XYZ file of C-alpha atoms in Angstrom:
463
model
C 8.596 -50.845 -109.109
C 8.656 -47.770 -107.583
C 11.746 -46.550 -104.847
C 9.210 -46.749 -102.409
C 8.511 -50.164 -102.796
C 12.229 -50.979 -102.880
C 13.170 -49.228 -99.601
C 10.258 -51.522 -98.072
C 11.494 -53.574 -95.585
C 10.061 -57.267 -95.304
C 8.557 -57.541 -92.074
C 6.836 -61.381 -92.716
C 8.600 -63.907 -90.476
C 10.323 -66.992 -91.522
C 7.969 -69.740 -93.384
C 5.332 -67.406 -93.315
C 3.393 -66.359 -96.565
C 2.601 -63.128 -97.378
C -1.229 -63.894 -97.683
C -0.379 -64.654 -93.965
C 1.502 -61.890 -92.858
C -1.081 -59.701 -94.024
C 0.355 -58.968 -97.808
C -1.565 -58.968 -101.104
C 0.435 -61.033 -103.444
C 1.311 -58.546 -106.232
C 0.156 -59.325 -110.330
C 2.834 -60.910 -112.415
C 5.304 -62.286 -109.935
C 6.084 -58.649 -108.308
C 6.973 -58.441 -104.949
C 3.763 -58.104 -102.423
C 2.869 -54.666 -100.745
C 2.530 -54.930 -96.932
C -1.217 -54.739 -95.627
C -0.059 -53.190 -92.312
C 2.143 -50.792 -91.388
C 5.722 -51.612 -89.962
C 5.138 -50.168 -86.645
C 2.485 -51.846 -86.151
C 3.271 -54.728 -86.872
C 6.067 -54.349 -84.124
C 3.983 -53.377 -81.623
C 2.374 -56.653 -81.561
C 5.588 -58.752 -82.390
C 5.863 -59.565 -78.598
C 2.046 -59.539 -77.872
C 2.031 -63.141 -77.805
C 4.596 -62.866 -74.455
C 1.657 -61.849 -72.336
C 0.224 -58.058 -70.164
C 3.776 -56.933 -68.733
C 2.293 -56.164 -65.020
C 4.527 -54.345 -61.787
C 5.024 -56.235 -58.979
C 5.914 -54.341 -55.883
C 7.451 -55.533 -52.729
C 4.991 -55.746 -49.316
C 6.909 -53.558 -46.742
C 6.830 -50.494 -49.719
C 3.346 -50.806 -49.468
C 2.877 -50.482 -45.891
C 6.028 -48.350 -45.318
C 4.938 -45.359 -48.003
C 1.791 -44.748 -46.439
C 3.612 -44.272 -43.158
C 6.291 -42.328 -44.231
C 3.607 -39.755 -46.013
C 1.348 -39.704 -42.614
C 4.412 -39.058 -40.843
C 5.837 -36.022 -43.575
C 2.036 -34.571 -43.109
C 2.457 -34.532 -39.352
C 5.780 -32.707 -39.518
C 4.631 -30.153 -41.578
C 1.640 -29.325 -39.585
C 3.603 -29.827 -36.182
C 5.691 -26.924 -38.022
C 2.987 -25.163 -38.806
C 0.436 -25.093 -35.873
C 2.722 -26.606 -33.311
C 4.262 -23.424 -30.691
C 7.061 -22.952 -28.195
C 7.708 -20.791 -25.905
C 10.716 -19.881 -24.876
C 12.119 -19.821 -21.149
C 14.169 -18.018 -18.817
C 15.195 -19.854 -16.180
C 16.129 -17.992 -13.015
C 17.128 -18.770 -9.039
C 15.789 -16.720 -5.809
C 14.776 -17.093 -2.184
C 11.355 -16.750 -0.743
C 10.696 -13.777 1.997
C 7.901 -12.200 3.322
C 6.661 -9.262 0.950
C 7.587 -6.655 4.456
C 10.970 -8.707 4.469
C 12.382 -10.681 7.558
C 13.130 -8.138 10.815
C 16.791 -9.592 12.513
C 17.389 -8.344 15.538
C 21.030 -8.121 16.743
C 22.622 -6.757 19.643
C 23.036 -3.067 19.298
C 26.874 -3.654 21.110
C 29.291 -6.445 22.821
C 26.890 -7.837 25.948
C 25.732 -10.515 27.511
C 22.618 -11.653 27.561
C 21.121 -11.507 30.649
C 17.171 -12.954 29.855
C 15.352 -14.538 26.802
C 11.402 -13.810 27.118
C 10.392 -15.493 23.850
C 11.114 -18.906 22.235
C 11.874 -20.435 18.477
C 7.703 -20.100 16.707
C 6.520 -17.686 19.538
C 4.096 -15.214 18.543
C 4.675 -11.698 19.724
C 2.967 -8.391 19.808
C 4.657 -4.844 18.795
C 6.349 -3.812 21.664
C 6.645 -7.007 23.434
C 10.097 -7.939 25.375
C 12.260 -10.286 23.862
C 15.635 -9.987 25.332
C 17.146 -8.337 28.257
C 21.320 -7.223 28.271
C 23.645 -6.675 30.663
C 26.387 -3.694 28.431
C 28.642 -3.266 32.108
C 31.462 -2.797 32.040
C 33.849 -4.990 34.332
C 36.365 -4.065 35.984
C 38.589 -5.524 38.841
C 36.217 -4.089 42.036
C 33.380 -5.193 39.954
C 30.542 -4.067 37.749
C 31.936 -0.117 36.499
C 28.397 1.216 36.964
C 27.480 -0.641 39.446
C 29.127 1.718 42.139
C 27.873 4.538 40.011
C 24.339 3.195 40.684
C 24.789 2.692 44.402
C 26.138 6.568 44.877
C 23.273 8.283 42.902
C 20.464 6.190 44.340
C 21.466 6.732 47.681
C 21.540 10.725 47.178
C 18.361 10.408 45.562
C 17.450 8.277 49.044
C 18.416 11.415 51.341
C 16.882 13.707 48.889
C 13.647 12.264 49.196
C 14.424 11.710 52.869
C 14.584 16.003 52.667
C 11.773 16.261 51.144
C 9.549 14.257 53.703
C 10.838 16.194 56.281
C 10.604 19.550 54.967
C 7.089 18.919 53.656
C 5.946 17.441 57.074
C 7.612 20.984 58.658
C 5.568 23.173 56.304
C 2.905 21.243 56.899
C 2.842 21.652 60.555
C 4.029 25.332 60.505
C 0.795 25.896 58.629
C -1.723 23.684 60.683
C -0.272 25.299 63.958
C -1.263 29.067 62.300
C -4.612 27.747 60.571
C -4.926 26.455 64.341
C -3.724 30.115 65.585
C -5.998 31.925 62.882
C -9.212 29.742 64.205
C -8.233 31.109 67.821
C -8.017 35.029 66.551
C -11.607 34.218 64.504
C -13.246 32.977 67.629
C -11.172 35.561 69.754
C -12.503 38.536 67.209
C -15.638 37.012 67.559
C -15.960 37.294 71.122
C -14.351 41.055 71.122
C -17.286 42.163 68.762
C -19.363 41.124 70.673
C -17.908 42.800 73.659
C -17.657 45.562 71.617
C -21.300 46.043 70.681
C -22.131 45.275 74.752
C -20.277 47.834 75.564
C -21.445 50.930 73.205
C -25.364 49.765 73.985
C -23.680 50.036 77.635
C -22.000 53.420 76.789
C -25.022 54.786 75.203
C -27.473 53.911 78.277
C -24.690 55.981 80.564
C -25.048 58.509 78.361
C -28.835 58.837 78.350
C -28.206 58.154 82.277
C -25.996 61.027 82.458
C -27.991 63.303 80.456
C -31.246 62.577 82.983
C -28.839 63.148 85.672
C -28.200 66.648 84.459
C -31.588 67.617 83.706
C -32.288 66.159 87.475
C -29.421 68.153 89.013
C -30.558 71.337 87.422
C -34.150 71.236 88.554
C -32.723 70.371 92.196
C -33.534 66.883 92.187
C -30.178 65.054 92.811
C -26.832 66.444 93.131
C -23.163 67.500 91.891
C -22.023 64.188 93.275
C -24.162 61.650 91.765
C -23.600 63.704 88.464
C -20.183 62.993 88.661
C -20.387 59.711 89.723
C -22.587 58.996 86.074
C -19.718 60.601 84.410
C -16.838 58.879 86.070
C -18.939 55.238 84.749
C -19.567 56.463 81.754
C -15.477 57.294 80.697
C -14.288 54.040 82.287
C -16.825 52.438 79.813
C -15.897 54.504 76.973
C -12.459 53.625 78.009
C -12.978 49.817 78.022
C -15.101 49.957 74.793
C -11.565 51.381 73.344
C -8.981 49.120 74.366
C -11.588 46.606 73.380
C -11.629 47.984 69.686
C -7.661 47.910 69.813
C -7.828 44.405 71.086
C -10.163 43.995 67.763
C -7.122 45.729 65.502
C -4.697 43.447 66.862
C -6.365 40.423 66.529
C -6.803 41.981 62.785
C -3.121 42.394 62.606
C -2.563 39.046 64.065
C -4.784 37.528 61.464
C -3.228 39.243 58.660
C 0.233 38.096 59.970
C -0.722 34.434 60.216
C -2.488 34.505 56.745
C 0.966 35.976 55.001
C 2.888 33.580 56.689
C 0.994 30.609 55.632
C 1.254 32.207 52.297
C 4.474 32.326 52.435
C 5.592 28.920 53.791
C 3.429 27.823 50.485
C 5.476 29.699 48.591
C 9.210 29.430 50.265
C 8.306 25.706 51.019
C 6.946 24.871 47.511
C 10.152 26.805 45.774
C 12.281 24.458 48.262
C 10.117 21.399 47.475
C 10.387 21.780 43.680
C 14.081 22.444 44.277
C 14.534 19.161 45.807
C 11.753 17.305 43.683
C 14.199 18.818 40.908
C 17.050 17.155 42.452
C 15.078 13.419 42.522
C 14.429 14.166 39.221
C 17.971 14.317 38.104
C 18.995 11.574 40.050
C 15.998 9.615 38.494
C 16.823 10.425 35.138
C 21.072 9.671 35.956
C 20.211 6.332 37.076
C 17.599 5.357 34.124
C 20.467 6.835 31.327
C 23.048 4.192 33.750
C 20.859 1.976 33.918
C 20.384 2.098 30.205
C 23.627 1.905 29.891
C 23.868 -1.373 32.023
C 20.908 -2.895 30.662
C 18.769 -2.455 27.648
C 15.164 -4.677 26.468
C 14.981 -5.450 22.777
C 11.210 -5.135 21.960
C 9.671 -6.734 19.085
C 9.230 -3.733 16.591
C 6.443 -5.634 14.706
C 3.811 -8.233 15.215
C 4.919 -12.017 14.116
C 5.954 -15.286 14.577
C 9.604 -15.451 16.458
C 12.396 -17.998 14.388
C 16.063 -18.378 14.376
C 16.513 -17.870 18.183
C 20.427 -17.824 18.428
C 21.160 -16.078 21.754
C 20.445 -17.502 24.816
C 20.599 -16.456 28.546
C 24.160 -15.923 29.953
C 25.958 -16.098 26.652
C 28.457 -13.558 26.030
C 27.828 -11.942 22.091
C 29.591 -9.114 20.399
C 28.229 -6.100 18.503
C 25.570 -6.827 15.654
C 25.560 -10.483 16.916
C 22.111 -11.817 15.385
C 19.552 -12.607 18.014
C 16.637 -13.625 16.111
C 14.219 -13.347 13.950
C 10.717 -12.185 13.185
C 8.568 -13.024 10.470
C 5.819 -10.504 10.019
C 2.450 -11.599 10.717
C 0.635 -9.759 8.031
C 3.502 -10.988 5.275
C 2.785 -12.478 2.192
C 5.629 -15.250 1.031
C 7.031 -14.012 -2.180
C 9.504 -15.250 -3.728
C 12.389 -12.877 -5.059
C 14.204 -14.253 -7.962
C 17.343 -12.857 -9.497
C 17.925 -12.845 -13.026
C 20.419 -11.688 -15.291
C 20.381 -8.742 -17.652
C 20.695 -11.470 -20.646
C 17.522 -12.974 -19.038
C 15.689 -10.074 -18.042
C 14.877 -8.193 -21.391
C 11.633 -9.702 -22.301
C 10.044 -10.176 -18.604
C 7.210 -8.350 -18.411
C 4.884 -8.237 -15.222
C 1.882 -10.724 -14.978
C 4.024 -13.140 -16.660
C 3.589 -16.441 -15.734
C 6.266 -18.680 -13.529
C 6.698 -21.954 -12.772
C 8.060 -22.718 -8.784
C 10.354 -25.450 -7.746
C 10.589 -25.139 -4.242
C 14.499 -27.075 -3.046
C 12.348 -28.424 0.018
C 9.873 -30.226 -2.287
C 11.897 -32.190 -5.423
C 9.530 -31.088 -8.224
C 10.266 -34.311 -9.677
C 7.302 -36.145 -7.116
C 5.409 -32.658 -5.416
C 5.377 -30.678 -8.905
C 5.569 -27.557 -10.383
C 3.531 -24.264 -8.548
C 2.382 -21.657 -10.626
C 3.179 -17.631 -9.575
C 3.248 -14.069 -11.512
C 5.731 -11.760 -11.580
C 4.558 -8.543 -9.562
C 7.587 -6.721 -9.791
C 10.617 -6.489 -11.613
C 13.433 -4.362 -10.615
C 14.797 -1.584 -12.618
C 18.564 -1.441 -11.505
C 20.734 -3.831 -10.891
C 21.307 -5.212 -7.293
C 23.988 -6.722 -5.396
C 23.923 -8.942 -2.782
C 25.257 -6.596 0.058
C 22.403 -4.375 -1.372
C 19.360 -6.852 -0.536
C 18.484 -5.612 2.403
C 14.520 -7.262 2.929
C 16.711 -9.853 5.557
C 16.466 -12.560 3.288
C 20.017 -12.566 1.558
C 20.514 -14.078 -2.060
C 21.059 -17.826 -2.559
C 25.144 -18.519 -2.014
C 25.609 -19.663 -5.623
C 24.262 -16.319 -7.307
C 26.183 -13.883 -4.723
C 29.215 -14.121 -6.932
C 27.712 -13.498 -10.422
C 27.914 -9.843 -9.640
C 25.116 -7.273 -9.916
C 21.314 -9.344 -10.850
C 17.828 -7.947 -11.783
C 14.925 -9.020 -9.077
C 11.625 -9.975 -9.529
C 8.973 -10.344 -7.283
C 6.732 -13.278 -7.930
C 3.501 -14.106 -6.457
C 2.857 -17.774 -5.993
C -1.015 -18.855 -6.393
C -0.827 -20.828 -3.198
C 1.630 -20.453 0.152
C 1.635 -23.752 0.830
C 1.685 -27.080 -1.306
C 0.538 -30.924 -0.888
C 2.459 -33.300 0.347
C 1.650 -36.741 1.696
C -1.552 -35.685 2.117
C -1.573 -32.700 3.608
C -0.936 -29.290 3.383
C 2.432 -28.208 4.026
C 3.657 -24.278 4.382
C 5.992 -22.294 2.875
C 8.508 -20.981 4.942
C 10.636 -17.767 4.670
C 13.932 -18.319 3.211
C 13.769 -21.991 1.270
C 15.676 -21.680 -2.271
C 13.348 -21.592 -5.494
C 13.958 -22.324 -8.804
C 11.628 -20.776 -11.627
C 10.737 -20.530 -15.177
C 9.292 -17.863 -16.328
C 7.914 -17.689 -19.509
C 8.511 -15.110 -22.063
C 7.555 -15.819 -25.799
C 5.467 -17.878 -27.695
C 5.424 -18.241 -31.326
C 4.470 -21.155 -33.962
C 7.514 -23.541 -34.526
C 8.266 -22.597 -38.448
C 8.608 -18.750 -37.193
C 11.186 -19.639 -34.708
C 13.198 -21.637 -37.837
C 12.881 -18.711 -40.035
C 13.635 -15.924 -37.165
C 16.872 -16.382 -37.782
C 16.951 -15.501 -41.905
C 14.719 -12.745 -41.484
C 16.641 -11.434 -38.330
C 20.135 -11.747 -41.186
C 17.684 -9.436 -43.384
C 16.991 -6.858 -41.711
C 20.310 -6.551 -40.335
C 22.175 -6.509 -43.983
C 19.172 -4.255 -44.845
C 17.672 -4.083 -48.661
C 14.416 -2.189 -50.750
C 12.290 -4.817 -48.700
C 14.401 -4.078 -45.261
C 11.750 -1.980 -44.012
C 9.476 -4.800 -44.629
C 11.443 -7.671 -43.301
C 11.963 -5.498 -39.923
C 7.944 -4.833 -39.467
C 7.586 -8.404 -40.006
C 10.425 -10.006 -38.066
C 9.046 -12.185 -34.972
């Protein structure tokens, strides 16, 4: 037998012959060689036992399908899901011109109110009246003042009735006098020409005469007679023509003397009229002293009416307020300078107005218009709407202007206003990026700080 054979093991079982185990019995009593192999043969040693099968428990079956849904949701919820990130901020709302508040200009007392609380009143149109006297213990200080300078401006234009009623009759008596010396010179020229057609028929007369005495028709006497009638004419016809100078004279006189009552009167007149003037313009500056009107300097609707008739306020008292008519509510939010680096105008804001809980009236959408680009504090808001009490002691704050889509909102059912000065809360929205880049900003951000060959890379790429 051969070592093979020997190192053989004997795989039949028990009581089992080789013929049945699969063995050819061997010639002359040898010992059989084995029809299968070993391994084989122990493969199916435990084949009668049965198929071994895996029996797995219900919930497994129901929970593992889950489980992977819910992993393949998560990683496409990282993957196409976004976020944007927020900066939440605090402001007031105004009118885009900015509330006007009136106050007094000094300590007064209100003497009038023209204008009640949601008025509306024109540029220019009264709203208060104020007494600024002074009192002292006979009285009103100006008051006295007042009383003196009106009555001189009284007897002044007292003056200048009567003076301009004297020049006025001075000058109708001589226009009245100059009328007489017309008609007067009128009748003289007449005599005048009368008397040389008179003068020059004597002296045709007297000529006849002549030629009649020396041809011996009359004589010496009526010859002389002729001549005697024709000087007293001549003579007449002369003091007539000096009666004509002297009415000229006359004339002349009256003329220049009208001429000069204009112009003595009218230097007199404007003397006095100067006078009234001055008094006019002393008792308008007391008087403005005394008493000034606040006028509204703009169109709008009147609000916050705090003074009242007879009440006694002191210097830069408020008064009240006007809301611009052509105003557009805005609301100016303040923001910090950690906050205010990636605002950018037209950015998109979300409104809570204090006055309507956003928790049942909503959300409003705005824009940002404007964004400051210095710092302000509150004593530096001057558009009349001050900032909100809590943010006046967080030092200097950036604002922006945002534009709300609507200036009024719904509520109950109908359609409510804005009004100037109500507290808003915002969001504004800055970034928006897919969920996994916001978990891996951070590891690229460490990258490019700590820098690298791929540095340059990681900083083009960082989100």
């Amino acid at each position: 037998m051969s070592a093979a054979a020997r190192a053989e093991p004997d795989l039949t079982s028990p009581g089992e012959s080789p013929a049945a185990a699969g063995q050819a019995p061997a010639p002359g009593g040898a010992r059989p060689l084995p029809l299968f192999r070993a391994a084989a043969l122990s493969a199916r040693a435990d084949h009668w036992l049965g198929a071994t099968q895996a029996v797995q428990p219900w919930p497994i079956r129901v929970v593992a399908p889950i489980g992977a849904a819910l992993a393949a949701a998560l990683v496409a919820f990282l993957v196409f899901g976004q976020y944007t990130q927020r900066a939440r901020v605090q402001g007031v709302l105004a009118p885009s011109g900015g509330l006007i508040r009136l106050a007094s200009p000094q300590g007064a007392q209100i003497l009038s109110l023209k204008v009640a609380d949601g008025d509306r009143v024109a540029k220019g149109e009264p709203l208060y009246v104020l007494d600024l006297d002074r009192r002292t213990e006979s009285g009103a200080a100006s008051e006295a003042v007042l009383t003196a300078i009106k009555s001189q401006r009284d007897e002044l234009q007292k003056e200048l009735l009567r003076r301009t009623a004297a020049d006025r009759d001075r000058q109708a008596a001589l226009r009245t006098k100059l009328e007489d010396i017309a008609r007067e010179t009128a009748q003289v020229d007449r005599q005048i020409a009368t008397g040389e057609d008179y003068v020059r028929v004597l002296e045709e007369e007297l000529a006849s005469y002549k030629d009649y005495l020396k041809r011996g028709i009359t004589i010496q006497r009526d010859v002389a007679d002729r001549r005697s009638r024709l000087m007293t004419e001549k003579t007449q016809l002369e003091q007539l023509r000096r009666d004509r100078v002297r009415l000229d004279s006359d004339r002349n006189a009256s003329q220049s003397e009208i001429a000069q009552i204009d112009h003595e009167g009218g230097s007199k007149l404007s003397e006095i009229r100067r006078q009234i003037a001055e008094a006019d313009r002393t008792i308008a500056e007391t008087e403005a002293q005394r008493r000034i009107e606040i006028t509204a300097p703009e169109a709008g609707r009147v609000t916050a009416v705090v003074g009242h008739a007879g009440q006694a306020v002191p210097k830069d008292a408020p008064l009240l307020t006007i809301v611009p008519e052509n105003g557009a509510l805005q609301a100016n939010l303040y923001a910090e300078s950690s906050a205010i680096g990636f605002v950018r105008e037209g950015a998109q804001v979300m409104l809570r107005y204090a006055a309507y809980p956003y928790q049942k009236f909503g959300q409003h959408p705005g824009v940002v218009a404007a964004i400051s680009r210095a710092a302000l504090r509150a004593e530096e808001v001057d558009d009349g709407v001050p900032m909100p009490p809590e943010l006046q002691g967080r030092g200097a704050l950036y604002r922006l202007t945002v534009k709300p889509d609507a200036s009024e909102i719904a509520a109950y059912g109908k359609r409510e206003p804005l009004q100037a000065g109500m507290q808003v809360e915002a969001d504004i929205f800055l970034d928006t990026r897919p969920i996994w880049q916001w978990i891996l900003n951070p590891i690229l951000s460490l990258r490019s700080l700590h820098g690298g060959p791929d540095a340059p890379a990681a900083k083009e790429g960082a989100w």
